[in-house]
Amino acid sequence: MTWIRWYETQSGGYPTAAVAVAVPYGSHTGVVYSDDDGMMQFIHLAFHHRLQRDTLANGIGWVSPANAIPPERLAHVAAMCDRIWERHEKSGLPYGFRYDATCFHSDGKVELGPDECGLTCATFVLAVYRSVGLELLKIEDWPTRDDDEQRFNQLLDLLKKTRADQKHIDAVAKETKSARYRPMEVAAGSGITPPASFDNATAGAAAIEKELSVLPPVPPEA
Amino acid sequence: MRGTLRMVALGTALIAPVPNGGRGHFRHNPMDLPLVPISDASERSLAIPSSDSLLEKQREELRVFFAELDGAKAQPRKALKIIFSFVDQALLDKRYALCDALLSQLEPERLDVVCATGFLAITLSSRSKLQCRAEYAHRLEEWLRQTRPEDVESLLAGLR
């Protein structure tokens, strides 16, 4: 099974919205969607207060939602992405690890859950979909894995090198033992009837990573 | 619930949604329209001294909204943007009675599925404050069971 559709090889037929696999950004995800003007966009939380919206380019792929989510619901995701961008384009979104109840309101404004201080690239995607009623992953069943804390500590070190205020860094430091929803697991989950179980999402993520491991170098833009 | 007036608490101001003379999304028989209690305190306090003018203002707002929606019905994404903008602004202003009046007048069979489900999506975070949302969801579900029986669950998952 081919999990990823690539921008550079797609011959028309872009999705209204889909979860992205963004090779040029490392192990990274976001939402690929068609904006109000019909332009394909890639919205993603690059890091602390760095919400970005880039035009679709080589090296960005997505998991087809065709067998998982009806296109009518994907239109809601796309419309919400526009609202979130309008609302947070300048302010961005805070970065944080713990994800349980955070969501976006109808106006695109983020509402952090109790004891939650921000989002990762992966939980940003989960929150976008949640805001229109779609829980991509069965998060209540998500385990905390041995290497989650190590990865969170690496990201925390990066956060300390930004201009994040100390209060926020301290809050994020308290979240390093949280369950981690990995970017490729979220991407894989979007191709499965929601909410995807841990076993199905991790199996899908492994298949995506296998595809990525045999990729040729990303071709340059024309 | 069609054809009946809802019971409302004594002293609660009422908003009676009004048809727009045959435009696509309204219920057409004025006697068939439910009365929607104004549950929000700020609106209630405003409605007491001049409920007629508020009613008329609300009717006019809905008329304009539905006219705009009708104009975009061939373009579901544009129509969805109109819905999201209108409903979101009403929710931001805590005008829950206006949203309830809107939801109570929607006829799912006259809407594109993107828009019909879109009303539930945009009101999701305020569902506990909207008294007419559950009934609209029920009407929509009934319609989808007739027209898209195999897709009902995926179209409404997480929205009810």
Coordinates of C-alpha atoms in Angstrom, one line a residue:
Chain A
M1 CA 0.0 0.0 0.0
T2 CA 1.2 3.5 -0.9
W3 CA 0.6 5.8 2.0
I4 CA 1.8 9.1 0.7
R5 CA 0.8 11.2 -2.2
W6 CA 3.5 13.6 -3.3
Y7 CA 3.0 17.1 -4.6
E8 CA 5.6 16.7 -7.3
T9 CA 4.0 13.5 -8.7
Q10 CA 0.3 14.3 -8.1
S11 CA -1.4 14.8 -11.4
G12 CA -4.3 16.9 -10.3
G13 CA -7.0 15.9 -7.8
Y14 CA -5.6 17.6 -4.7
P15 CA -7.5 16.9 -1.4
T16 CA -9.7 19.5 0.2
A17 CA -7.7 18.8 3.3
A18 CA -5.3 16.1 4.4
V19 CA -2.6 15.6 7.0
A20 CA 0.8 16.3 5.6
V21 CA 4.1 14.5 5.6
A22 CA 6.7 17.3 5.2
V23 CA 10.1 15.8 4.3
P24 CA 12.0 19.1 3.9
Y25 CA 11.1 20.0 7.5
G26 CA 12.3 16.7 9.0
S27 CA 9.8 14.5 10.8
H28 CA 7.1 17.1 10.6
T29 CA 3.4 17.3 9.9
G30 CA 0.7 19.9 9.3
V31 CA -2.4 20.2 7.3
V32 CA -2.5 20.5 3.5
Y33 CA -5.6 22.2 2.4
S34 CA -7.3 24.1 -0.3
D35 CA -7.9 27.7 0.8
D36 CA -10.9 29.9 0.0
D37 CA -9.3 30.9 -3.3
G38 CA -8.6 27.3 -4.3
M39 CA -4.9 27.6 -3.6
M40 CA -3.2 24.6 -2.0
Q41 CA -1.6 25.6 1.3
F42 CA 0.4 23.8 4.0
I43 CA -0.3 25.2 7.5
H44 CA 1.9 23.9 10.3
L45 CA 3.3 24.8 13.7
A46 CA 7.0 25.1 13.0
F47 CA 7.9 25.8 16.6
H48 CA 7.1 28.2 19.5
H49 CA 4.9 30.9 18.1
R50 CA 5.8 30.0 14.6
L51 CA 2.6 29.1 12.8
Q52 CA 3.4 29.0 9.1
R53 CA 1.4 28.8 6.0
D54 CA 3.4 27.8 2.9
T55 CA 2.4 27.1 -0.6
L56 CA 2.6 23.4 -1.5
A57 CA 6.0 22.5 -2.8
N58 CA 8.2 19.6 -3.7
G59 CA 8.8 17.3 -0.8
I60 CA 5.5 17.8 0.8
G61 CA 3.1 14.9 0.7
W62 CA -0.1 13.9 2.4
V63 CA -1.9 10.8 3.5
S64 CA -5.1 10.3 1.4
P65 CA -8.1 10.7 3.6
A66 CA -10.4 9.2 0.9
N67 CA -11.2 6.0 2.8
A68 CA -11.4 7.6 6.2
I69 CA -13.2 11.0 6.2
P70 CA -16.0 12.1 3.9
P71 CA -15.0 15.1 1.6
E72 CA -17.8 17.2 3.1
R73 CA -16.1 17.0 6.5
L74 CA -12.8 17.8 5.0
A75 CA -14.3 21.1 3.8
H76 CA -14.9 22.0 7.4
V77 CA -11.2 21.3 8.2
A78 CA -10.1 23.5 5.3
A79 CA -12.4 26.3 6.4
M80 CA -11.2 26.0 10.0
C81 CA -7.6 26.2 8.8
D82 CA -8.3 29.5 7.2
R83 CA -9.9 30.8 10.4
I84 CA -7.0 29.6 12.5
W85 CA -4.5 31.3 10.1
E86 CA -6.4 34.5 10.2
R87 CA -6.6 34.4 13.9
H88 CA -3.0 33.3 14.7
E89 CA -1.0 34.4 11.7
K90 CA 0.7 37.2 13.7
S91 CA 0.6 35.8 17.2
G92 CA 1.4 32.2 16.3
L93 CA 0.7 29.4 18.8
P94 CA 2.6 28.4 21.9
Y95 CA 4.6 25.3 21.9
G96 CA 4.0 22.5 24.5
F97 CA 3.9 18.8 24.9
R98 CA 0.9 17.8 26.9
Y99 CA -2.3 17.4 24.8
D100 CA -5.6 16.4 26.1
A101 CA -8.3 19.0 25.8
T102 CA -6.8 21.8 23.7
C103 CA -9.0 22.8 20.8
F104 CA -9.8 25.7 18.5
H105 CA -13.0 27.7 18.9
S106 CA -15.3 28.7 16.0
D107 CA -13.4 31.9 15.5
G108 CA -10.1 30.0 15.2
K109 CA -8.9 31.0 18.6
V110 CA -7.0 28.4 20.5
E111 CA -8.3 27.3 23.9
L112 CA -5.6 25.5 25.8
G113 CA -6.8 22.6 28.0
P114 CA -6.3 22.7 31.8
D115 CA -2.6 22.2 32.6
E116 CA -1.7 22.4 28.9
C117 CA 0.6 25.2 27.7
G118 CA 0.9 24.7 23.9
L119 CA 0.9 22.4 20.9
T120 CA 3.5 20.5 18.9
C121 CA 3.3 20.1 15.1
A122 CA 1.4 16.8 15.6
T123 CA -1.0 18.0 18.3
F124 CA -1.7 21.1 16.2
V125 CA -3.1 18.8 13.6
L126 CA -5.1 16.9 16.1
A127 CA -6.6 20.1 17.5
V128 CA -7.5 21.4 14.1
Y129 CA -9.5 18.3 13.3
R130 CA -10.9 18.2 16.8
S131 CA -12.3 21.7 16.3
V132 CA -14.7 20.3 13.7
G133 CA -15.6 17.2 15.5
L134 CA -13.0 14.8 14.2
E135 CA -10.8 13.0 16.7
L136 CA -8.0 11.5 14.5
L137 CA -6.5 9.3 17.3
K138 CA -7.9 7.5 20.2
I139 CA -5.8 9.5 22.5
E140 CA -7.2 8.0 25.7
D141 CA -5.5 4.8 24.8
W142 CA -2.2 6.3 24.0
P143 CA 0.7 5.0 26.1
T144 CA 3.7 6.9 27.2
R145 CA 6.7 5.2 25.6
D146 CA 10.3 5.0 26.9
D147 CA 11.8 7.3 24.3
D148 CA 9.1 10.0 24.5
E149 CA 10.7 11.8 27.3
Q150 CA 14.1 11.8 25.6
R151 CA 12.6 13.4 22.5
F152 CA 10.7 15.9 24.6
N153 CA 13.9 16.9 26.4
Q154 CA 15.6 17.5 23.0
L155 CA 12.8 19.7 22.0
L156 CA 12.8 21.5 25.3
D157 CA 16.5 22.2 24.8
L158 CA 15.6 23.8 21.5
L159 CA 12.9 25.8 23.1
K160 CA 15.3 27.2 25.6
K161 CA 17.4 28.6 22.7
T162 CA 14.4 30.6 21.5
R163 CA 13.1 33.8 23.0
A164 CA 10.4 31.9 24.9
D165 CA 9.9 33.4 28.3
Q166 CA 11.2 31.5 31.3
K167 CA 7.7 31.0 32.7
H168 CA 6.6 29.2 29.5
I169 CA 9.8 27.1 29.4
D170 CA 9.2 26.1 33.0
A171 CA 5.6 25.0 32.2
V172 CA 6.8 23.0 29.2
A173 CA 9.5 21.4 31.3
K174 CA 6.7 19.9 33.5
E175 CA 5.2 18.2 30.4
T176 CA 8.1 16.0 29.4
K177 CA 6.5 12.8 30.8
S178 CA 3.4 13.3 28.7
A179 CA 2.3 10.8 26.0
R180 CA 3.7 11.7 22.7
Y181 CA 1.7 11.7 19.5
R182 CA 4.3 11.4 16.8
P183 CA 3.9 13.2 13.5
M184 CA 3.8 10.1 11.3
E185 CA 1.3 8.5 13.7
V186 CA -1.0 11.5 13.3
A187 CA -0.5 11.4 9.5
A188 CA -1.2 7.7 9.4
G189 CA -4.2 8.1 11.7
S190 CA -5.8 10.5 9.2
G191 CA -6.0 7.7 6.6
I192 CA -7.9 5.4 9.0
T193 CA -11.5 5.8 10.0
P194 CA -11.3 8.0 13.1
P195 CA -10.4 7.7 15.8
A196 CA -7.4 5.5 14.8
S197 CA -6.2 3.1 17.5
F198 CA -2.7 3.2 18.7
D199 CA -1.9 -0.1 17.0
N200 CA -3.3 1.0 13.6
A201 CA -1.6 4.4 13.8
T202 CA 1.8 3.1 14.7
A203 CA 1.6 0.4 12.0
G204 CA 0.7 3.1 9.5
A205 CA 3.5 5.3 10.8
A206 CA 6.0 2.5 10.3
A207 CA 4.8 2.0 6.7
I208 CA 5.1 5.8 6.0
E209 CA 8.7 5.8 7.5
K210 CA 9.5 2.8 5.3
E211 CA 8.4 4.8 2.2
L212 CA 10.4 7.8 3.3
S213 CA 13.5 5.7 3.8
V214 CA 13.7 4.8 0.1
L215 CA 12.9 8.3 -1.2
P216 CA 15.2 9.9 -3.7
P217 CA 16.4 13.4 -2.8
V218 CA 13.7 16.0 -3.0
P219 CA 13.9 17.6 -6.5
P220 CA 14.5 21.3 -6.6
E221 CA 11.6 23.7 -7.5
A222 CA 11.4 24.5 -11.2
Chain B
M1 CA -41.5 19.2 17.3
R2 CA -42.8 20.7 14.1
G3 CA -46.1 22.5 14.4
T4 CA -45.8 23.0 18.1
L5 CA -44.7 25.8 20.3
R6 CA -42.0 25.0 22.8
M7 CA -42.7 25.4 26.4
V8 CA -40.7 28.3 27.9
A9 CA -40.2 29.4 31.4
L10 CA -42.4 32.1 32.7
G11 CA -40.8 35.5 32.2
T12 CA -38.5 34.4 29.4
A13 CA -38.5 36.5 26.4
L14 CA -39.4 34.8 23.1
I15 CA -38.0 35.1 19.7
A16 CA -40.3 33.9 16.9
P17 CA -38.3 33.1 13.8
V18 CA -39.9 34.4 10.7
P19 CA -39.9 33.0 7.2
N20 CA -38.4 35.1 4.4
G21 CA -41.1 34.7 1.9
G22 CA -40.0 31.6 0.1
R23 CA -36.2 31.8 0.2
G24 CA -34.5 28.4 0.1
H25 CA -33.6 27.6 3.6
F26 CA -36.5 28.8 5.7
R27 CA -39.5 26.9 6.9
H28 CA -42.4 28.5 5.1
N29 CA -45.4 28.3 7.4
P30 CA -45.2 30.9 10.2
M31 CA -47.4 28.8 12.3
D32 CA -44.9 26.0 12.0
L33 CA -42.1 28.0 13.5
P34 CA -40.9 27.2 17.0
L35 CA -40.6 29.9 19.6
V36 CA -37.1 30.1 20.8
P37 CA -36.4 31.3 24.3
I38 CA -33.7 33.9 24.7
S39 CA -31.5 32.1 27.2
D40 CA -28.6 34.6 27.3
A41 CA -28.9 37.1 30.1
S42 CA -27.5 40.0 28.2
E43 CA -29.9 39.5 25.3
R44 CA -32.8 39.0 27.7
S45 CA -32.1 42.2 29.5
L46 CA -31.9 44.0 26.2
A47 CA -35.1 42.4 24.9
I48 CA -37.4 43.4 27.7
P49 CA -37.8 47.0 26.9
S50 CA -37.9 46.7 23.1
S51 CA -38.4 43.1 22.1
D52 CA -40.2 44.1 18.9
S53 CA -37.3 46.0 17.6
L54 CA -35.0 43.2 18.5
L55 CA -37.2 40.7 16.8
E56 CA -37.3 42.8 13.7
K57 CA -33.5 43.2 13.8
Q58 CA -33.0 39.5 14.2
R59 CA -35.4 38.8 11.3
E60 CA -33.6 41.2 9.1
E61 CA -30.2 39.7 10.0
L62 CA -31.5 36.2 9.2
R63 CA -33.1 37.4 5.9
V64 CA -29.8 38.9 4.8
F65 CA -27.9 35.8 5.9
F66 CA -30.1 33.5 4.0
A67 CA -30.2 35.7 0.9
E68 CA -26.4 35.6 0.9
L69 CA -26.3 31.9 1.5
D70 CA -28.7 31.4 -1.4
G71 CA -26.5 33.4 -3.6
A72 CA -23.6 31.1 -2.9
K73 CA -25.4 27.8 -3.0
A74 CA -23.7 26.7 -6.2
Q75 CA -20.3 27.2 -4.4
P76 CA -20.3 25.1 -1.2
R77 CA -17.0 26.4 0.0
K78 CA -18.1 30.0 -0.4
A79 CA -21.4 29.1 1.3
L80 CA -19.5 27.4 4.1
K81 CA -17.4 30.6 4.7
I82 CA -20.6 32.6 4.9
I83 CA -22.0 30.2 7.5
F84 CA -18.8 30.1 9.5
S85 CA -18.5 33.9 9.5
F86 CA -22.1 34.6 10.4
V87 CA -22.5 32.0 13.1
D88 CA -19.1 32.6 14.6
Q89 CA -19.8 36.3 15.0
A90 CA -23.1 35.6 16.6
L91 CA -21.4 33.2 19.0
L92 CA -18.6 35.7 19.8
D93 CA -21.3 38.2 20.6
K94 CA -23.1 35.6 22.8
R95 CA -26.2 35.9 20.7
Y96 CA -27.3 32.4 21.3
A97 CA -30.9 33.2 20.6
L98 CA -30.0 34.3 17.1
C99 CA -28.1 31.1 16.5
D100 CA -31.0 29.1 17.9
A101 CA -33.5 30.9 15.7
L102 CA -31.2 30.1 12.7
L103 CA -30.8 26.5 13.6
S104 CA -34.6 26.0 14.2
Q105 CA -35.3 27.4 10.7
L106 CA -32.8 25.3 8.7
E107 CA -34.2 22.7 6.4
P108 CA -31.4 20.2 5.8
E109 CA -33.0 18.9 2.6
R110 CA -32.5 22.4 1.1
L111 CA -28.8 22.6 1.9
D112 CA -25.7 21.1 0.5
V113 CA -24.3 18.4 2.8
V114 CA -21.1 20.5 3.3
C115 CA -23.3 23.4 4.6
A116 CA -25.8 21.2 6.4
T117 CA -23.1 19.5 8.5
G118 CA -21.1 22.8 8.6
F119 CA -23.8 24.3 10.9
L120 CA -23.0 21.6 13.4
A121 CA -19.3 21.9 13.0
I122 CA -19.2 25.7 13.6
T123 CA -21.5 25.4 16.6
L124 CA -19.7 22.5 18.1
S125 CA -17.8 24.4 20.8
S126 CA -21.0 26.2 21.9
R127 CA -23.3 23.2 21.8
S128 CA -24.1 23.4 25.5
K129 CA -25.4 26.9 25.0
L130 CA -27.6 26.3 22.0
Q131 CA -31.1 24.9 22.7
C132 CA -32.0 24.2 19.1
R133 CA -28.8 22.5 18.0
A134 CA -29.7 19.0 19.1
E135 CA -33.0 19.1 17.3
Y136 CA -31.4 20.4 14.2
A137 CA -28.8 17.5 14.4
H138 CA -31.7 15.1 14.7
R139 CA -33.5 16.6 11.6
L140 CA -30.2 16.4 9.7
E141 CA -29.6 12.8 10.8
E142 CA -33.1 11.8 9.6
W143 CA -32.6 13.4 6.3
L144 CA -29.2 11.8 5.8
R145 CA -30.6 8.4 6.7
Q146 CA -32.9 8.8 3.8
T147 CA -30.4 10.2 1.3
R148 CA -27.0 9.0 2.4
P149 CA -27.7 6.0 4.7
E150 CA -24.2 4.5 4.2
D151 CA -22.5 7.8 5.1
V152 CA -24.6 8.9 8.1
E153 CA -22.2 7.9 10.8
S154 CA -19.1 9.3 9.1
L155 CA -20.8 12.6 8.1
L156 CA -22.0 13.1 11.7
A157 CA -19.2 11.6 13.7
G158 CA -18.3 13.9 16.6
L159 CA -20.9 16.5 15.6
R160 CA -23.9 15.4 17.6

